[in-house]
CSV table of C-alpha atoms in Angstrom, one decimal:
chain,number,residue,atom,x,y,z
A,1,MET,CA,0.0,0.0,0.0
A,2,ALA,CA,1.3,3.4,-0.9
A,3,HIS,CA,0.0,6.9,-1.5
A,4,GLY,CA,1.3,10.4,-2.1
A,5,LEU,CA,0.0,13.8,-3.1
A,6,ILE,CA,0.9,17.4,-3.4
A,7,PHE,CA,-1.1,20.2,-1.9
A,8,MET,CA,0.4,23.6,-0.9
A,9,PRO,CA,2.6,23.7,0.9
A,10,ILE,CA,2.9,19.9,1.7
A,11,LEU,CA,4.5,17.2,-0.4
A,12,TYR,CA,4.3,13.7,1.0
A,13,TYR,CA,4.6,10.0,0.2
A,14,GLY,CA,3.9,7.0,2.3
A,15,LYS,CA,4.2,3.2,1.8
A,16,THR,CA,4.0,0.0,3.8
A,17,ASP,CA,5.6,-3.3,3.0
A,18,THR,CA,5.3,-6.8,4.6
A,19,GLY,CA,9.1,-7.3,4.6
A,20,SER,CA,11.0,-10.4,3.6
A,21,VAL,CA,10.2,-12.6,6.6
A,22,ARG,CA,6.7,-11.9,7.9
A,23,ASP,CA,3.6,-13.5,6.4
A,24,ASN,CA,1.3,-10.6,7.1
A,25,ASN,CA,1.6,-6.9,7.6
A,26,GLN,CA,0.6,-5.6,11.1
A,27,ASP,CA,1.5,-1.9,10.3
A,28,SER,CA,-1.0,0.7,9.4
A,29,PHE,CA,-0.6,4.3,8.3
A,30,PHE,CA,-2.5,7.4,7.2
A,31,ALA,CA,-1.2,10.5,5.4
A,32,GLY,CA,-3.0,13.4,3.8
A,33,LYS,CA,-5.0,16.5,4.1
A,34,ILE,CA,-7.8,16.1,6.6
A,35,ASP,CA,-11.3,17.6,6.0
A,36,CYS,CA,-11.9,20.3,8.6
A,37,ASN,CA,-14.6,22.2,6.6
A,38,THR,CA,-12.2,25.1,6.1
A,39,GLU,CA,-10.0,26.7,3.5
A,40,GLU,CA,-7.0,26.2,5.7
A,41,ASP,CA,-4.8,23.2,5.0
A,42,VAL,CA,-4.4,20.8,7.8
A,43,PHE,CA,-2.0,17.8,7.2
A,44,LEU,CA,-1.8,14.7,9.2
A,45,ALA,CA,0.4,11.6,9.1
A,46,VAL,CA,0.1,8.6,11.4
A,47,VAL,CA,2.1,5.4,11.6
A,48,CYS,CA,1.1,2.4,13.8
A,49,ASP,CA,3.0,-0.8,14.3
A,50,GLY,CA,0.8,-3.5,15.8
A,51,MET,CA,1.6,-6.4,18.1
A,52,GLY,CA,-0.3,-9.3,19.5
A,53,GLY,CA,-0.3,-11.9,16.7
A,54,ALA,CA,-1.3,-11.8,13.1
A,55,VAL,CA,-4.9,-10.9,13.9
A,56,GLY,CA,-4.5,-8.8,17.0
A,57,GLY,CA,-1.6,-6.7,15.7
A,58,SER,CA,-3.3,-5.8,12.4
A,59,PHE,CA,-6.5,-5.0,14.2
A,60,ALA,CA,-4.8,-2.9,16.8
A,61,SER,CA,-2.8,-0.8,14.4
A,62,LYS,CA,-5.7,-0.1,12.1
A,63,LEU,CA,-8.1,0.7,15.0
A,64,ALA,CA,-5.6,3.0,16.6
A,65,ALA,CA,-4.8,4.9,13.3
A,66,ASP,CA,-8.5,5.2,12.4
A,67,THR,CA,-9.5,6.4,15.9
A,68,PHE,CA,-6.7,8.8,16.2
A,69,THR,CA,-7.4,10.3,12.7
A,70,LYS,CA,-11.1,10.6,13.5
A,71,GLU,CA,-10.6,12.3,16.8
A,72,LEU,CA,-7.9,14.6,15.5
A,73,THR,CA,-10.1,15.7,12.5
A,74,SER,CA,-13.0,16.4,14.8
A,75,GLY,CA,-10.9,18.4,17.2
A,76,MET,CA,-9.2,20.4,14.5
A,77,LYS,CA,-12.6,21.5,13.3
A,78,ASN,CA,-13.4,22.9,16.7
A,79,ILE,CA,-10.0,24.6,17.0
A,80,ILE,CA,-10.5,26.4,13.7
A,81,GLU,CA,-14.2,27.2,14.1
A,82,GLU,CA,-13.8,28.5,17.6
A,83,ASN,CA,-10.5,30.3,16.7
A,84,LEU,CA,-8.7,28.6,19.6
A,85,SER,CA,-5.0,29.1,20.2
A,86,ILE,CA,-2.7,26.8,18.2
A,87,ASP,CA,-1.4,25.7,21.6
A,88,SER,CA,-4.6,23.7,21.7
A,89,CYS,CA,-3.0,21.3,19.2
A,90,GLU,CA,-0.9,19.8,22.0
A,91,VAL,CA,-4.0,19.0,24.1
A,92,LEU,CA,-5.7,17.6,21.0
A,93,LEU,CA,-2.9,15.4,19.9
A,94,SER,CA,-2.6,13.9,23.4
A,95,TYR,CA,-6.4,13.5,23.6
A,96,ALA,CA,-6.6,11.7,20.2
A,97,ALA,CA,-3.8,9.4,21.3
A,98,ARG,CA,-5.6,8.5,24.5
A,99,CYS,CA,-8.8,7.9,22.6
A,100,ALA,CA,-6.9,5.5,20.3
A,101,ASN,CA,-5.5,3.8,23.5
A,102,SER,CA,-9.0,3.4,25.0
A,103,ALA,CA,-10.4,2.0,21.7
A,104,VAL,CA,-7.7,-0.7,21.4
A,105,TYR,CA,-7.8,-1.5,25.1
A,106,GLU,CA,-11.6,-1.9,25.2
A,107,ALA,CA,-11.6,-4.0,22.1
A,108,SER,CA,-9.0,-6.4,23.6
A,109,LEU,CA,-11.2,-6.8,26.7
A,110,ASN,CA,-14.3,-7.5,24.6
A,111,ASP,CA,-12.8,-10.2,22.4
A,112,PRO,CA,-10.7,-13.0,23.9
A,113,SER,CA,-8.9,-13.6,20.6
A,114,LEU,CA,-7.5,-10.0,20.8
A,115,ARG,CA,-6.3,-10.1,24.4
A,116,GLY,CA,-2.8,-8.7,24.8
A,117,MET,CA,-2.8,-6.8,21.5
A,118,GLY,CA,-1.4,-3.3,21.2
A,119,THR,CA,0.4,-0.9,18.9
A,120,THR,CA,2.8,1.9,18.6
A,121,LEU,CA,1.7,5.3,17.4
A,122,VAL,CA,3.7,8.2,16.0
A,123,ALA,CA,1.9,11.1,14.3
A,124,MET,CA,2.6,14.6,12.9
A,125,LEU,CA,0.3,17.5,12.3
A,126,VAL,CA,1.1,20.5,10.1
A,127,PHE,CA,-1.1,23.5,10.9
A,128,ARG,CA,-0.4,27.2,10.3
A,129,HIS,CA,3.2,26.6,9.5
A,130,ASN,CA,3.9,24.7,12.6
A,131,VAL,CA,4.7,21.0,13.0
A,132,TYR,CA,3.4,19.1,16.0
A,133,ALA,CA,4.1,15.4,16.8
A,134,VAL,CA,3.0,12.8,19.3
A,135,ASN,CA,4.6,9.4,20.0
A,136,ILE,CA,3.9,6.2,22.0
A,137,GLY,CA,6.2,3.2,21.6
A,138,ASP,CA,9.2,2.9,19.3
A,139,SER,CA,8.0,4.0,15.9
A,140,ARG,CA,10.0,7.1,15.1
A,141,PHE,CA,9.7,10.7,14.0
A,142,TYR,CA,12.8,12.2,12.3
A,143,CYS,CA,13.7,15.6,11.0
A,144,ILE,CA,16.1,15.9,8.1
A,145,GLY,CA,17.5,19.4,7.6
A,146,GLU,CA,20.6,21.2,6.5
A,147,ASP,CA,22.3,20.2,9.7
A,148,GLY,CA,21.7,16.5,9.2
A,149,ILE,CA,19.2,14.0,10.5
A,150,CYS,CA,17.7,14.3,14.0
A,151,LYS,CA,15.5,11.8,15.8
A,152,ILE,CA,12.8,13.9,17.4
A,153,SER,CA,10.9,11.2,19.2
A,154,ARG,CA,12.3,9.1,22.0
A,155,ASP,CA,11.8,5.3,22.0
A,156,HIS,CA,9.7,4.0,24.8
A,157,SER,CA,11.8,0.8,24.9
A,158,TYR,CA,13.7,-1.3,27.4
A,159,VAL,CA,17.0,-0.7,25.7
A,160,GLN,CA,16.4,3.1,25.6
A,161,THR,CA,15.9,2.9,29.3
A,162,LEU,CA,19.3,1.2,29.6
A,163,VAL,CA,20.9,3.9,27.5
A,164,ASP,CA,19.3,6.6,29.6
A,165,GLN,CA,20.7,5.0,32.7
A,166,GLY,CA,24.1,4.8,31.2
A,167,LYS,CA,24.2,1.0,31.3
A,168,ILE,CA,24.7,0.5,27.6
A,169,SER,CA,25.7,2.7,24.7
A,170,GLU,CA,23.6,3.7,21.7
A,171,GLU,CA,25.7,1.3,19.6
A,172,GLU,CA,25.1,-1.6,22.0
A,173,ALA,CA,21.4,-0.8,22.0
A,174,LYS,CA,21.2,-1.4,18.2
A,175,VAL,CA,22.2,-5.1,18.7
A,176,HIS,CA,20.8,-5.8,22.1
A,177,PRO,CA,18.7,-9.0,22.2
A,178,ASN,CA,15.8,-7.2,23.9
A,179,LYS,CA,15.8,-4.2,21.6
A,180,ASN,CA,12.2,-4.9,20.4
A,181,VAL,CA,10.8,-4.9,24.0
A,182,ILE,CA,8.7,-1.7,24.4
A,183,MET,CA,7.7,-0.2,27.7
A,184,ARG,CA,4.8,1.9,26.5
A,185,ALA,CA,2.2,1.1,23.9
A,186,VAL,CA,-1.3,1.9,22.7
A,187,GLY,CA,-3.9,-0.4,24.1
A,188,THR,CA,-2.0,-2.6,26.5
A,189,GLU,CA,-3.1,-0.6,29.6
A,190,SER,CA,-6.2,1.4,30.4
A,191,GLU,CA,-4.2,4.6,30.4
A,192,VAL,CA,-1.1,5.8,28.5
A,193,LYS,CA,1.0,8.9,28.4
A,194,PRO,CA,2.0,10.2,25.0
A,195,ASP,CA,5.1,12.3,24.3
A,196,PHE,CA,4.4,15.6,22.5
A,197,PHE,CA,6.8,17.6,20.3
A,198,LYS,CA,6.6,20.9,18.5
A,199,VAL,CA,9.1,22.0,15.7
A,200,LEU,CA,9.2,24.7,13.1
A,201,PRO,CA,9.1,23.2,9.6
A,202,ASP,CA,11.5,25.8,8.0
A,203,ARG,CA,11.3,23.8,4.7
A,204,LYS,CA,12.6,20.7,6.4
A,205,THR,CA,11.8,17.1,5.6
A,206,PHE,CA,10.2,14.7,8.1
A,207,LEU,CA,10.1,10.9,8.3
A,208,LEU,CA,7.7,8.8,10.3
A,209,CYS,CA,8.5,5.1,10.3
A,210,SER,CA,8.0,1.8,12.1
A,211,ASP,CA,11.0,-0.1,13.5
A,212,GLY,CA,11.0,-2.4,10.5
A,213,LEU,CA,12.9,0.5,8.9
A,214,SER,CA,14.9,2.0,11.7
A,215,ASN,CA,16.1,-1.4,13.0
A,216,PHE,CA,17.6,-2.3,9.6
A,217,VAL,CA,18.7,1.0,8.1
A,218,SER,CA,20.9,3.3,10.0
A,219,ASP,CA,20.1,7.0,10.6
A,220,GLU,CA,23.0,7.9,8.4
A,221,GLU,CA,21.9,5.8,5.6
A,222,ILE,CA,18.3,7.1,5.9
A,223,GLU,CA,19.6,10.7,5.6
A,224,LYS,CA,21.9,9.8,2.6
A,225,THR,CA,19.1,8.0,0.8
A,226,VAL,CA,16.6,10.9,1.3
A,227,ARG,CA,19.1,13.5,0.1
A,228,GLU,CA,20.2,11.5,-3.0
A,229,SER,CA,16.7,10.6,-4.2
A,230,GLU,CA,15.0,12.8,-6.8
A,231,THR,CA,11.5,12.5,-5.3
A,232,LEU,CA,10.0,11.5,-2.0
A,233,SER,CA,8.5,8.3,-3.6
A,234,ASP,CA,12.0,7.3,-4.9
A,235,ALA,CA,13.3,7.9,-1.4
A,236,VAL,CA,10.6,5.8,0.4
A,237,ASP,CA,10.9,3.0,-2.2
A,238,SER,CA,14.7,3.0,-1.8
A,239,LEU,CA,14.5,2.9,2.0
A,240,ILE,CA,12.1,0.0,2.0
A,241,GLU,CA,14.4,-1.8,-0.5
A,242,LYS,CA,17.4,-1.2,1.8
A,243,ALA,CA,15.5,-2.6,4.8
A,244,ASN,CA,14.6,-5.7,2.9
A,245,ALA,CA,18.1,-6.1,1.6
A,246,ALA,CA,19.3,-6.0,5.2
A,247,GLY,CA,17.1,-8.9,6.2
A,248,GLY,CA,13.6,-7.4,6.1
A,249,GLY,CA,12.8,-9.1,9.4
A,250,ASP,CA,9.8,-7.0,10.2
A,251,ASN,CA,7.0,-5.0,8.5
A,252,ILE,CA,8.3,-1.7,7.0
A,253,THR,CA,6.3,1.5,6.9
A,254,ALA,CA,7.7,5.0,6.0
A,255,VAL,CA,5.9,8.3,5.4
A,256,LEU,CA,8.2,11.1,4.1
A,257,VAL,CA,6.9,14.7,4.4
A,258,LYS,CA,8.3,17.9,3.1
A,259,ALA,CA,6.6,20.8,4.8
């Protein structure tokens, strides 16, 4: 699945791939202009990486992405119609993420076959020349600018905790046997705390991706690929090809945005 489009001032392209090892794809994503019944452009991109088996993981990621997008769209209509401060976007993004958490958690309680399912969620919103982001789990939000690539989000993972405590290095974290164990996810508990970020676009490029990309392609190679590609679609296709060439051991999703 892939899609991309241009509308002023946003250029984007997103794609998901099963990878070389998995039999099914548990990732979900959305990218595009959301309909807020206004002439103002509001752009949203969401990437979710599900867990909990073939059925549960796919269900969780799609439900989270759909719920988040629905609540975000409804909330943005209110912000615009009531002329609220753009600072309200932080509250809205966190609220939409918690709604996604509740939807997945309640679904898991109501269906025994879905017990234990969950998903990551990383999203970015572009509104009035500002970029906002929210993150739960270890899917990532990168900024690629003139000064290089920067990982804006922080992984909610076991190995990141070890890095923060000074017990292992960033390099050791990349090959740690428990690098895929996450400490915070959407839908595994009744409540979850999302991380919020705000950055100025300043003609930068942004990447949202699941760990099927970041675990198999280094940050340096991601930056190099994006810079050397003629189009965003070429860059995303190349990144997915590189992840598969490196083993493709997980589902791979990437959404590249130029704001």
